C-alpha cells in the first residue's frame, strides 16, 4: 500500500519524506492557494520543489475544464518533471483528456470521484490513479469506505491497472479501513501518518524498559563500587 501526503506545504512533505515511508504527494488548487502559490511561474517552481523532495508521484491538478485547455495544461505540467502525475477532474471533457494524456504516456490521477460509475469511466479512459473522496462522502452521511471497497472489487473483476487512491482521508481509522478493503494508495495530511505511531501501551512499555535498564545499570555500578 502506498502512502501519499495530501498537501502543498514543503515542510510537511519533507517531514513525511524523512520518516522514510512516503510514496508521493497529492495537491489540489485549494491546497496550492492555502500556501499562497499563484501565477504560472510560481506554481511550476513549487511543483518542481515538491518533485525534488520526494521519490515519485506528485499529483498536479489542471485548472481548465475544457478538453483542449486541459490537454495543453496537462502536457505543460508533465514537462516540469517525470515525477508529475496530471490530476484531471471527473467531467466529460476530463474523461477525454485522461484518454488523450494516457495515450501519450503521461500518468493521470482522476480526481473528484464519488461513485463506482465514475471510477469505471476513469479506468476505461486509462487513468493511472482514481481518487474517490472518502471523507467528503462521510461528511454527507454516505459510507466512504463502501465506495472504496466497491471500486477495488470492480477493478479486480476486470484486472484494470488503475490504482485506487483513497483521498480525503481525515484520520487513522479511515486509513486502516482503506487498508482492510485493499485500496492501493491513501492520501492524507502528514499528521494522519504520524498518528499511526500512537499507542499508550507502547509509551508505557518503553518507559518501563528504560527504567528497568537504568535500575539494573545503577545496581551493577554499586556492586562494582
Ligand atoms: C485528493 O487528491 C484531494 O486533494 C483531497 O484528498 C481532498 O481532501 P479534503 O476533502 O480533506 O479536502
Coordinates of C-alpha atoms and ligand atoms in Angstrom, one line a residue:
X1 CA 0.0 0.0 0.0
X2 CA 1.3 3.4 -1.0
X3 CA 1.2 6.4 1.4
X4 CA 0.9 9.9 -0.2
X5 CA 0.6 13.1 1.7
X6 CA -2.2 15.5 0.7
X7 CA -0.6 18.9 1.0
X8 CA 1.4 21.6 -0.9
X9 CA 3.3 22.5 2.3
X10 CA 7.0 21.8 1.7
X11 CA 7.8 21.5 5.4
X12 CA 5.0 18.9 5.9
X13 CA 6.1 17.0 2.8
X14 CA 9.8 17.0 4.0
X15 CA 8.6 15.7 7.4
X16 CA 6.8 12.8 5.8
X17 CA 9.7 12.1 3.4
X18 CA 12.1 12.0 6.4
X19 CA 10.1 9.3 8.0
X20 CA 11.1 7.0 5.1
X21 CA 7.6 5.7 4.2
X22 CA 6.4 8.2 1.7
X23 CA 5.5 7.2 -1.8
X24 CA 4.1 10.5 -3.2
X25 CA 2.2 13.8 -2.9
X26 CA -1.2 15.0 -4.0
X27 CA -2.1 18.6 -4.3
X28 CA -5.2 20.5 -5.5
X29 CA -5.9 24.1 -6.3
X30 CA -7.2 24.8 -2.8
X31 CA -4.0 23.4 -1.2
X32 CA -1.8 25.4 -3.5
X33 CA -3.9 28.6 -2.7
X34 CA -3.5 27.8 1.1
X35 CA 0.3 28.1 0.6
X36 CA -0.2 31.3 -1.3
X37 CA 1.2 29.9 -4.6
X38 CA -0.3 31.7 -7.5
X39 CA 0.9 32.6 -11.0
X40 CA 2.2 30.1 -13.6
X41 CA 5.9 30.6 -12.8
X42 CA 5.5 30.3 -9.0
X43 CA 3.2 27.2 -9.5
X44 CA 5.7 25.5 -11.7
X45 CA 8.6 26.3 -9.3
X46 CA 6.6 25.0 -6.4
X47 CA 5.8 21.7 -8.2
X48 CA 9.4 21.4 -9.1
X49 CA 10.4 21.9 -5.4
X50 CA 8.0 19.1 -4.3
X51 CA 9.4 16.8 -7.0
X52 CA 12.9 17.5 -5.7
X53 CA 11.7 16.5 -2.2
X54 CA 10.1 13.1 -2.9
X55 CA 10.9 10.0 -4.9
X56 CA 7.9 9.9 -7.3
X57 CA 4.2 10.5 -7.8
X58 CA 3.5 14.3 -7.5
X59 CA -0.1 15.0 -8.5
X60 CA -0.5 18.4 -10.1
X61 CA -4.1 19.5 -10.9
X62 CA -5.2 21.3 -14.1
X63 CA -7.4 24.4 -13.6
X64 CA -9.1 24.3 -17.0
X65 CA -12.4 22.4 -17.6
X66 CA -12.4 22.0 -21.4
X67 CA -10.6 19.3 -23.4
X68 CA -8.1 21.5 -25.3
X69 CA -7.1 23.5 -22.3
X70 CA -6.8 20.5 -20.0
X71 CA -4.6 18.7 -22.5
X72 CA -2.4 21.9 -23.0
X73 CA -2.1 22.3 -19.2
X74 CA -1.5 18.6 -18.7
X75 CA 1.3 18.4 -21.3
X76 CA 2.9 21.5 -19.8
X77 CA 2.7 20.2 -16.2
X78 CA 4.1 16.9 -17.2
X79 CA 7.2 18.7 -18.6
X80 CA 8.1 20.0 -15.1
X81 CA 9.4 16.6 -14.0
X82 CA 9.0 12.9 -14.8
X83 CA 7.5 12.5 -11.3
X84 CA 4.4 14.6 -12.2
X85 CA 1.1 12.9 -12.3
X86 CA -1.5 15.1 -14.0
X87 CA -4.7 15.5 -12.0
X88 CA -7.9 15.8 -14.1
X89 CA -11.4 16.2 -12.7
X90 CA -14.1 13.6 -13.4
X91 CA -16.1 15.6 -16.0
X92 CA -17.0 14.7 -19.6
X93 CA -14.0 16.6 -21.2
X94 CA -11.9 15.3 -18.3
X95 CA -12.5 11.7 -19.4
X96 CA -11.4 12.7 -23.0
X97 CA -8.4 14.4 -21.6
X98 CA -7.5 11.3 -19.5
X99 CA -7.7 9.2 -22.6
X100 CA -5.5 11.5 -24.6
X101 CA -2.8 12.2 -22.0
X102 CA -2.6 8.5 -21.0
X103 CA -2.2 7.6 -24.7
X104 CA 0.8 9.9 -24.7
X105 CA 2.4 8.0 -21.8
X106 CA 1.5 10.7 -19.2
X107 CA 0.3 9.4 -15.9
X108 CA -3.1 10.8 -14.9
X109 CA -4.9 10.9 -11.5
X110 CA -8.7 11.2 -12.0
X111 CA -10.0 13.4 -9.1
X112 CA -13.3 14.3 -7.6
X113 CA -14.7 10.7 -7.9
X114 CA -17.8 10.0 -5.8
X115 CA -19.3 6.9 -7.5
X116 CA -18.4 3.5 -8.8
X117 CA -19.6 4.5 -12.3
X118 CA -17.2 7.5 -12.3
X119 CA -14.4 5.2 -11.3
X120 CA -15.2 2.7 -14.1
X121 CA -15.1 5.6 -16.6
X122 CA -11.7 6.7 -15.3
X123 CA -10.3 3.2 -15.6
X124 CA -11.7 2.8 -19.1
X125 CA -10.1 6.1 -20.1
X126 CA -6.7 4.8 -18.9
X127 CA -6.1 6.8 -15.7
X128 CA -3.2 5.6 -13.6
X129 CA -4.9 6.6 -10.4
X130 CA -8.6 7.1 -9.5
X131 CA -9.3 9.3 -6.4
X132 CA -12.6 8.6 -4.6
X133 CA -13.0 11.2 -1.8
X134 CA -13.8 9.1 1.3
X135 CA -14.0 11.9 3.9
X136 CA -16.3 14.1 1.8
X137 CA -18.7 11.2 1.4
X138 CA -18.6 10.6 5.2
X139 CA -19.3 14.3 5.6
X140 CA -22.7 13.9 3.9
X141 CA -23.5 10.7 5.9
X142 CA -22.6 8.4 3.0
X143 CA -20.4 5.3 3.5
X144 CA -17.0 6.3 2.0
X145 CA -15.2 3.0 2.7
X146 CA -18.1 1.1 1.0
X147 CA -17.3 3.1 -2.2
X148 CA -13.6 2.3 -2.0
X149 CA -14.4 -1.4 -1.5
X150 CA -16.8 -1.4 -4.4
X151 CA -14.2 0.2 -6.8
X152 CA -11.5 -2.2 -5.6
X153 CA -13.9 -5.1 -6.4
X154 CA -14.8 -3.8 -9.8
X155 CA -11.2 -3.2 -10.8
X156 CA -10.3 -6.7 -9.7
X157 CA -13.1 -8.2 -11.8
X158 CA -11.6 -6.8 -15.0
X159 CA -7.9 -6.6 -14.0
X160 CA -7.9 -2.8 -14.5
X161 CA -4.4 -1.5 -13.8
X162 CA -5.8 1.8 -12.5
X163 CA -4.8 2.2 -8.8
X164 CA -7.4 3.1 -6.2
X165 CA -6.1 6.2 -4.5
X166 CA -8.3 6.7 -1.4
X167 CA -8.5 10.5 -0.9
X168 CA -9.9 12.9 1.6
X169 CA -8.6 10.7 4.4
X170 CA -9.1 12.5 7.7
X171 CA -7.9 10.2 10.4
X172 CA -6.2 6.9 11.2
X173 CA -9.5 4.8 11.2
X174 CA -10.1 6.0 7.6
X175 CA -6.6 4.9 6.7
X176 CA -6.9 1.5 8.3
X177 CA -10.4 0.9 6.8
X178 CA -8.9 1.6 3.3
X179 CA -6.0 -0.9 4.0
X180 CA -8.6 -3.5 5.0
X181 CA -10.6 -3.2 1.8
X182 CA -7.4 -3.2 -0.4
X183 CA -7.0 0.4 -1.5
X184 CA -3.7 0.7 -3.4
X185 CA -2.9 4.2 -2.1
X186 CA -4.1 6.5 0.6
X187 CA -3.5 10.3 0.6
X188 CA -3.8 12.3 3.8
X189 CA -2.2 15.0 5.9
X190 CA 1.2 14.0 7.3
X191 CA -0.3 14.2 10.9
X192 CA -2.5 11.2 10.0
X193 CA 0.5 9.1 9.0
X194 CA 2.3 10.2 12.2
X195 CA -0.8 9.3 14.3
X196 CA -0.4 5.7 13.3
X197 CA 2.6 5.7 15.7
X198 CA 0.5 6.3 18.7
X199 CA -0.4 3.7 21.3
X200 CA -0.3 4.3 25.1
X201 CA 1.0 0.7 25.7
X202 CA 4.0 1.5 23.5
X203 CA 4.7 4.6 25.6
X204 CA 4.2 2.8 28.8
X205 CA 6.2 -0.3 27.7
X206 CA 9.1 1.9 26.6
X207 CA 9.2 3.9 29.8
X208 CA 9.2 0.6 31.8
X209 CA 12.1 -0.9 29.6
X210 CA 14.2 2.3 30.0
X211 CA 13.5 2.5 33.8
X212 CA 14.4 -1.2 34.3
X213 CA 17.6 -0.8 32.3
X214 CA 18.6 2.3 34.3
X215 CA 17.9 0.5 37.6
X216 CA 20.0 -2.5 36.5
X217 CA 22.8 -0.3 35.5
X218 CA 22.8 1.6 38.8
X219 CA 22.7 -1.8 40.7
X220 CA 25.7 -3.1 38.8
X221 CA 27.6 0.2 39.4
X222 CA 27.0 -0.2 43.1
X223 CA 28.2 -3.8 43.1
X224 CA 31.5 -2.8 41.4
X225 CA 32.0 0.0 43.8
Ligands
LIG1 C1 -7.3 14.5 -3.2 O1 -6.5 14.4 -4.0 C2 -7.7 15.8 -2.6 O2 -6.6 16.7 -2.7 C3 -8.0 15.6 -1.1 O3 -7.8 14.4 -0.6 C4 -9.3 16.3 -0.6 O4 -9.3 16.2 0.8 P1 -10.3 17.0 1.7 O5 -11.7 16.5 1.4 O6 -9.8 16.8 3.1 O7 -10.2 18.5 1.2

